[in-house]
């Protein structure tokens, strides 16, 4: 009888705490790297060229009209935007 009670209590505890363990294992919001589309307007040609070198392959629109106006359209994640 005592063994059945211990088994029941342990089973109930395991069922109760199972969802908590699952929730805590999910990645935190700040570490997710979701890319978004940004339009960057540089003050001058030098700043534009420096940004083009840093961004590289993430530039999605590269036309002469945009480059003449020092405008970059790129897919960037949060860490790239801060830099």
CSV table of N, CA, C and O in Angstrom, one decimal:
chain,number,residue,atom,x,y,z
A,1,UNK,N,0.8,-1.2,0.0
A,1,UNK,CA,0.0,0.0,0.0
A,1,UNK,C,0.9,1.3,0.0
A,1,UNK,O,0.6,2.2,-0.7
A,2,UNK,N,1.9,1.2,0.8
A,2,UNK,CA,2.8,2.4,0.9
A,2,UNK,C,3.6,2.6,-0.4
A,2,UNK,O,3.8,3.7,-0.9
A,3,UNK,N,3.9,1.5,-1.1
A,3,UNK,CA,4.6,1.6,-2.4
A,3,UNK,C,3.7,2.2,-3.5
A,3,UNK,O,4.2,3.0,-4.3
A,4,UNK,N,2.4,1.9,-3.5
A,4,UNK,CA,1.5,2.5,-4.4
A,4,UNK,C,1.3,4.0,-4.2
A,4,UNK,O,1.3,4.8,-5.1
A,5,UNK,N,1.3,4.4,-2.9
A,5,UNK,CA,1.2,5.8,-2.6
A,5,UNK,C,2.4,6.6,-3.1
A,5,UNK,O,2.3,7.7,-3.6
A,6,UNK,N,3.6,6.0,-2.8
A,6,UNK,CA,4.9,6.7,-3.2
A,6,UNK,C,4.9,6.8,-4.8
A,6,UNK,O,5.3,7.8,-5.3
A,7,UNK,N,4.5,5.7,-5.4
A,7,UNK,CA,4.5,5.7,-6.9
A,7,UNK,C,3.5,6.8,-7.4
A,7,UNK,O,3.8,7.5,-8.4
A,8,UNK,N,2.3,6.9,-6.8
A,8,UNK,CA,1.4,7.9,-7.2
A,8,UNK,C,1.9,9.3,-7.0
A,8,UNK,O,1.7,10.2,-7.9
A,9,UNK,N,2.5,9.5,-5.9
A,9,UNK,CA,3.0,10.9,-5.6
A,9,UNK,C,4.1,11.2,-6.6
A,9,UNK,O,4.2,12.4,-7.1
A,10,UNK,N,5.1,10.3,-6.8
A,10,UNK,CA,6.1,10.6,-7.8
A,10,UNK,C,5.6,10.8,-9.2
A,10,UNK,O,6.1,11.7,-9.9
A,11,UNK,N,4.6,10.0,-9.6
A,11,UNK,CA,4.0,10.2,-10.9
A,11,UNK,C,3.4,11.6,-11.0
A,11,UNK,O,3.5,12.3,-12.0
A,12,UNK,N,2.6,11.9,-10.0
A,12,UNK,CA,2.0,13.2,-10.0
A,12,UNK,C,3.0,14.4,-10.1
A,12,UNK,O,2.8,15.4,-10.8
A,13,UNK,N,4.1,14.2,-9.3
A,13,UNK,CA,5.1,15.3,-9.3
A,13,UNK,C,5.8,15.4,-10.7
A,13,UNK,O,6.0,16.5,-11.2
A,14,UNK,N,6.0,14.2,-11.3
A,14,UNK,CA,6.7,14.2,-12.6
A,14,UNK,C,5.8,14.9,-13.6
A,14,UNK,O,6.3,15.7,-14.5
A,15,UNK,N,4.5,14.6,-13.6
A,15,UNK,CA,3.6,15.2,-14.6
A,15,UNK,C,3.5,16.7,-14.3
A,15,UNK,O,3.4,17.5,-15.3
A,16,UNK,N,3.5,17.1,-13.1
A,16,UNK,CA,3.4,18.5,-12.7
A,16,UNK,C,4.6,19.3,-13.2
A,16,UNK,O,4.4,20.4,-13.8
A,17,UNK,N,5.8,18.8,-13.0
A,17,UNK,CA,7.0,19.5,-13.3
A,17,UNK,C,7.5,19.3,-14.8
A,17,UNK,O,8.4,20.0,-15.2
A,18,UNK,N,6.9,18.4,-15.5
A,18,UNK,CA,7.4,18.2,-16.9
A,18,UNK,C,7.2,19.4,-17.8
A,18,UNK,O,8.1,19.8,-18.5
A,19,UNK,N,6.1,20.1,-17.8
A,19,UNK,CA,5.9,21.3,-18.6
A,19,UNK,C,6.9,22.4,-18.2
A,19,UNK,O,7.4,23.1,-19.1
A,20,UNK,N,7.2,22.5,-17.0
A,20,UNK,CA,8.2,23.6,-16.5
A,20,UNK,C,9.5,23.3,-17.1
A,20,UNK,O,10.2,24.3,-17.6
A,21,UNK,N,10.0,22.1,-17.1
A,21,UNK,CA,11.3,21.8,-17.7
A,21,UNK,C,11.3,22.1,-19.2
A,21,UNK,O,12.3,22.6,-19.7
A,22,UNK,N,10.2,21.8,-19.9
A,22,UNK,CA,10.1,22.0,-21.3
A,22,UNK,C,10.2,23.5,-21.6
A,22,UNK,O,10.9,24.0,-22.5
A,23,UNK,N,9.5,24.3,-20.8
A,23,UNK,CA,9.5,25.8,-21.1
A,23,UNK,C,10.8,26.4,-20.8
A,23,UNK,O,11.3,27.3,-21.6
A,24,UNK,N,11.5,26.0,-19.8
A,24,UNK,CA,12.8,26.6,-19.5
A,24,UNK,C,13.9,26.2,-20.5
A,24,UNK,O,14.9,26.8,-20.6
A,25,UNK,N,13.7,25.1,-21.3
A,25,UNK,CA,14.6,24.7,-22.3
A,25,UNK,C,14.6,25.5,-23.6
A,25,UNK,O,15.4,25.3,-24.4
A,26,UNK,N,13.5,26.3,-23.8
A,26,UNK,CA,13.4,27.0,-25.0
A,26,UNK,C,14.4,28.2,-25.1
A,26,UNK,O,14.8,28.7,-24.1
A,27,UNK,N,14.9,28.5,-26.3
A,27,UNK,CA,15.9,29.6,-26.4
A,27,UNK,C,15.3,31.0,-25.9
A,27,UNK,O,14.1,31.2,-26.1
A,28,UNK,N,16.1,31.8,-25.3
A,28,UNK,CA,15.7,33.1,-24.9
A,28,UNK,C,15.5,34.0,-26.1
A,28,UNK,O,16.1,33.8,-27.1
A,29,UNK,N,14.6,35.0,-25.9
A,29,UNK,CA,14.3,35.9,-27.0
A,29,UNK,C,15.5,36.6,-27.5
A,29,UNK,O,15.6,36.9,-28.7
A,30,UNK,N,16.4,37.1,-26.6
A,30,UNK,CA,17.5,37.9,-27.0
A,30,UNK,C,18.5,37.2,-27.9
A,30,UNK,O,19.3,37.8,-28.6
A,31,UNK,N,18.5,35.8,-27.9
A,31,UNK,CA,19.5,35.1,-28.6
A,31,UNK,C,19.0,34.6,-30.0
A,31,UNK,O,19.7,34.1,-30.8
A,32,UNK,N,17.7,34.9,-30.3
A,32,UNK,CA,17.2,34.6,-31.6
A,32,UNK,C,17.7,35.6,-32.6
A,32,UNK,O,17.7,36.8,-32.3
A,33,UNK,N,18.1,35.1,-33.7
A,33,UNK,CA,18.6,36.0,-34.8
A,33,UNK,C,17.7,36.0,-36.0
A,33,UNK,O,17.8,35.3,-36.9
A,34,UNK,N,16.7,36.9,-35.9
A,34,UNK,CA,15.7,37.0,-36.9
A,34,UNK,C,16.2,38.2,-37.8
A,34,UNK,O,16.4,39.3,-37.3
A,35,UNK,N,16.3,37.9,-39.1
A,35,UNK,CA,16.7,38.9,-40.0
A,35,UNK,C,15.5,39.7,-40.5
A,35,UNK,O,14.4,39.2,-40.7
A,36,UNK,N,15.7,41.1,-40.6
A,36,UNK,CA,14.7,42.0,-41.1
A,36,UNK,C,15.3,42.8,-42.2
A,36,UNK,O,16.5,42.9,-42.3
A,37,UNK,N,14.5,43.4,-43.0
A,37,UNK,CA,15.0,44.3,-44.1
A,37,UNK,C,15.1,45.7,-43.6
A,37,UNK,O,14.2,46.3,-43.0
A,38,UNK,N,16.3,46.3,-43.8
A,38,UNK,CA,16.5,47.7,-43.4
A,38,UNK,C,16.9,48.5,-44.6
A,38,UNK,O,17.6,48.0,-45.5
A,39,UNK,N,16.6,49.8,-44.5
A,39,UNK,CA,17.0,50.8,-45.5
A,39,UNK,C,18.0,51.7,-44.8
A,39,UNK,O,17.6,52.4,-43.8
A,40,UNK,N,19.2,51.7,-45.2
A,40,UNK,CA,20.2,52.6,-44.6
A,40,UNK,C,20.6,53.7,-45.5
A,40,UNK,O,20.9,53.5,-46.7
A,41,UNK,N,20.5,54.9,-45.0
A,41,UNK,CA,20.9,56.1,-45.7
A,41,UNK,C,22.2,56.7,-45.1
A,41,UNK,O,22.2,57.2,-44.0
A,42,UNK,N,23.2,56.7,-45.9
A,42,UNK,CA,24.5,57.2,-45.4
A,42,UNK,C,24.7,58.6,-45.7
A,42,UNK,O,24.1,59.2,-46.7
A,43,UNK,N,25.5,59.3,-44.9
A,43,UNK,CA,25.7,60.8,-45.0
A,43,UNK,C,26.5,61.1,-46.2
A,43,UNK,O,26.3,62.2,-46.8
A,44,UNK,N,27.5,60.3,-46.5
A,44,UNK,CA,28.4,60.6,-47.6
A,44,UNK,C,28.9,59.3,-48.3
A,44,UNK,O,28.6,58.2,-47.8
A,45,UNK,N,29.6,59.5,-49.4
A,45,UNK,CA,30.1,58.3,-50.2
A,45,UNK,C,31.1,57.4,-49.4
A,45,UNK,O,31.0,56.2,-49.5
A,46,UNK,N,31.9,58.1,-48.5
A,46,UNK,CA,32.8,57.3,-47.7
A,46,UNK,C,32.1,56.4,-46.7
A,46,UNK,O,32.5,55.2,-46.6
A,47,UNK,N,31.1,56.9,-46.1
A,47,UNK,CA,30.3,56.1,-45.1
A,47,UNK,C,29.6,55.0,-45.9
A,47,UNK,O,29.4,53.9,-45.4
A,48,UNK,N,29.1,55.3,-47.1
A,48,UNK,CA,28.4,54.3,-47.9
A,48,UNK,C,29.3,53.2,-48.2
A,48,UNK,O,29.0,52.0,-48.1
A,49,UNK,N,30.5,53.5,-48.7
A,49,UNK,CA,31.5,52.4,-49.1
A,49,UNK,C,31.9,51.6,-47.9
A,49,UNK,O,32.0,50.4,-48.0
A,50,UNK,N,32.1,52.2,-46.7
A,50,UNK,CA,32.4,51.4,-45.5
A,50,UNK,C,31.3,50.5,-45.1
A,50,UNK,O,31.5,49.3,-44.8
A,51,UNK,N,30.0,51.0,-45.2
A,51,UNK,CA,28.9,50.1,-44.9
A,51,UNK,C,28.7,49.0,-45.9
A,51,UNK,O,28.4,47.8,-45.5
A,52,UNK,N,29.0,49.2,-47.1
A,52,UNK,CA,28.9,48.2,-48.2
A,52,UNK,C,29.9,47.1,-47.9
A,52,UNK,O,29.6,45.9,-48.0
A,53,UNK,N,31.1,47.4,-47.5
A,53,UNK,CA,32.2,46.5,-47.1
A,53,UNK,C,31.7,45.6,-45.9
A,53,UNK,O,32.0,44.4,-45.9
A,54,UNK,N,31.2,46.2,-44.9
A,54,UNK,CA,30.7,45.5,-43.7
A,54,UNK,C,29.6,44.6,-44.0
A,54,UNK,O,29.5,43.5,-43.5
A,55,UNK,N,28.6,45.1,-44.7
A,55,UNK,CA,27.4,44.3,-45.0
A,55,UNK,C,27.6,43.2,-46.0
A,55,UNK,O,27.1,42.1,-45.8
A,56,UNK,N,28.3,43.5,-47.0
A,56,UNK,CA,28.7,42.4,-48.0
A,56,UNK,C,27.5,41.8,-48.7
A,56,UNK,O,26.7,42.4,-49.4
A,57,UNK,N,27.3,40.5,-48.5
A,57,UNK,CA,26.3,39.7,-49.3
A,57,UNK,C,24.9,39.9,-48.8
A,57,UNK,O,24.0,39.4,-49.4
A,58,UNK,N,24.7,40.6,-47.7
A,58,UNK,CA,23.4,40.8,-47.2
A,58,UNK,C,22.6,41.9,-47.9
A,58,UNK,O,21.4,42.1,-47.6
A,59,UNK,N,23.3,42.6,-48.8
A,59,UNK,CA,22.6,43.7,-49.6
A,59,UNK,C,21.7,43.0,-50.5
A,59,UNK,O,22.1,42.1,-51.3
A,60,UNK,N,20.4,43.5,-50.5
A,60,UNK,CA,19.4,42.8,-51.4
A,60,UNK,C,19.0,43.7,-52.6
A,60,UNK,O,18.5,43.2,-53.6
A,61,UNK,N,19.3,45.0,-52.5
A,61,UNK,CA,19.0,45.9,-53.6
A,61,UNK,C,20.2,46.7,-53.9
A,61,UNK,O,20.8,47.3,-53.1
A,62,UNK,N,20.7,46.6,-55.2
A,62,UNK,CA,22.0,47.3,-55.5
A,62,UNK,C,21.8,47.9,-56.9
A,62,UNK,O,22.1,47.3,-57.9
A,63,UNK,N,21.2,49.1,-56.9
A,63,UNK,CA,21.0,49.8,-58.2
A,63,UNK,C,21.8,51.1,-58.2
A,63,UNK,O,22.2,51.6,-57.2
A,64,UNK,N,22.1,51.6,-59.4
A,64,UNK,CA,22.8,52.8,-59.5
A,64,UNK,C,22.1,54.0,-58.9
A,64,UNK,O,22.7,54.9,-58.3
A,65,UNK,N,20.8,54.0,-58.9
A,65,UNK,CA,20.0,55.1,-58.3
A,65,UNK,C,20.2,55.1,-56.8
A,65,UNK,O,20.4,56.2,-56.2
A,66,UNK,N,20.2,53.9,-56.2
A,66,UNK,CA,20.4,53.9,-54.7
A,66,UNK,C,21.8,54.2,-54.4
A,66,UNK,O,22.0,55.0,-53.4
A,67,UNK,N,22.8,53.7,-55.1
A,67,UNK,CA,24.2,54.0,-54.7
A,67,UNK,C,24.5,55.5,-54.9
A,67,UNK,O,25.3,56.0,-54.2
A,68,UNK,N,23.9,56.1,-55.9
A,68,UNK,CA,24.2,57.6,-56.1
A,68,UNK,C,23.7,58.4,-54.9
A,68,UNK,O,24.2,59.4,-54.6
A,69,UNK,N,22.6,57.9,-54.3
A,69,UNK,CA,22.0,58.6,-53.1
A,69,UNK,C,22.5,58.0,-51.8
A,69,UNK,O,22.0,58.4,-50.7
A,70,UNK,N,23.5,57.1,-51.8
A,70,UNK,CA,24.1,56.5,-50.6
A,70,UNK,C,23.1,55.7,-49.8
A,70,UNK,O,23.0,55.8,-48.6
A,71,UNK,N,22.2,55.0,-50.5
A,71,UNK,CA,21.2,54.2,-49.9
A,71,UNK,C,21.5,52.7,-50.0
A,71,UNK,O,21.8,52.3,-51.1
A,72,UNK,N,21.3,52.0,-48.9
A,72,UNK,CA,21.6,50.5,-48.9
A,72,UNK,C,20.3,49.9,-48.4
A,72,UNK,O,19.7,50.3,-47.4
A,73,UNK,N,19.9,48.8,-49.1
A,73,UNK,CA,18.8,48.0,-48.6
A,73,UNK,C,19.4,46.6,-48.4
A,73,UNK,O,19.9,46.0,-49.2
A,74,UNK,N,19.2,46.1,-47.1
A,74,UNK,CA,19.9,44.9,-46.7
A,74,UNK,C,19.1,44.1,-45.7
A,74,UNK,O,18.3,44.7,-44.9
A,75,UNK,N,19.3,42.8,-45.7
A,75,UNK,CA,18.7,41.9,-44.6
A,75,UNK,C,19.8,41.8,-43.5
A,75,UNK,O,20.9,41.3,-43.7
A,76,UNK,N,19.4,42.3,-42.3
A,76,UNK,CA,20.3,42.3,-41.2
A,76,UNK,C,19.6,41.7,-40.0
A,76,UNK,O,18.4,41.9,-39.8
A,77,UNK,N,20.4,41.1,-39.1
A,77,UNK,CA,19.8,40.7,-37.8
A,77,UNK,C,20.2,41.7,-36.7
A,77,UNK,O,20.9,42.7,-37.0
A,78,UNK,N,19.7,41.5,-35.5
A,78,UNK,CA,19.9,42.5,-34.4
A,78,UNK,C,21.4,42.9,-34.2
A,78,UNK,O,21.7,44.0,-33.9
A,79,UNK,N,22.2,41.8,-34.2
A,79,UNK,CA,23.7,42.1,-33.9
A,79,UNK,C,24.3,42.9,-35.0
A,79,UNK,O,25.2,43.8,-34.7
A,80,UNK,N,23.9,42.7,-36.2
A,80,UNK,CA,24.5,43.5,-37.3
A,80,UNK,C,24.0,44.9,-37.3
A,80,UNK,O,24.8,45.8,-37.7
A,81,UNK,N,22.8,45.1,-36.9
A,81,UNK,CA,22.3,46.5,-36.9
A,81,UNK,C,23.0,47.3,-35.8
A,81,UNK,O,23.3,48.5,-36.0
A,82,UNK,N,23.3,46.7,-34.7
A,82,UNK,CA,24.0,47.5,-33.6
A,82,UNK,C,25.4,47.9,-34.0
A,82,UNK,O,25.9,48.8,-33.5
A,83,UNK,N,26.0,47.1,-34.9
A,83,UNK,CA,27.4,47.4,-35.3
A,83,UNK,C,27.4,48.5,-36.4
A,83,UNK,O,28.1,49.2,-36.7
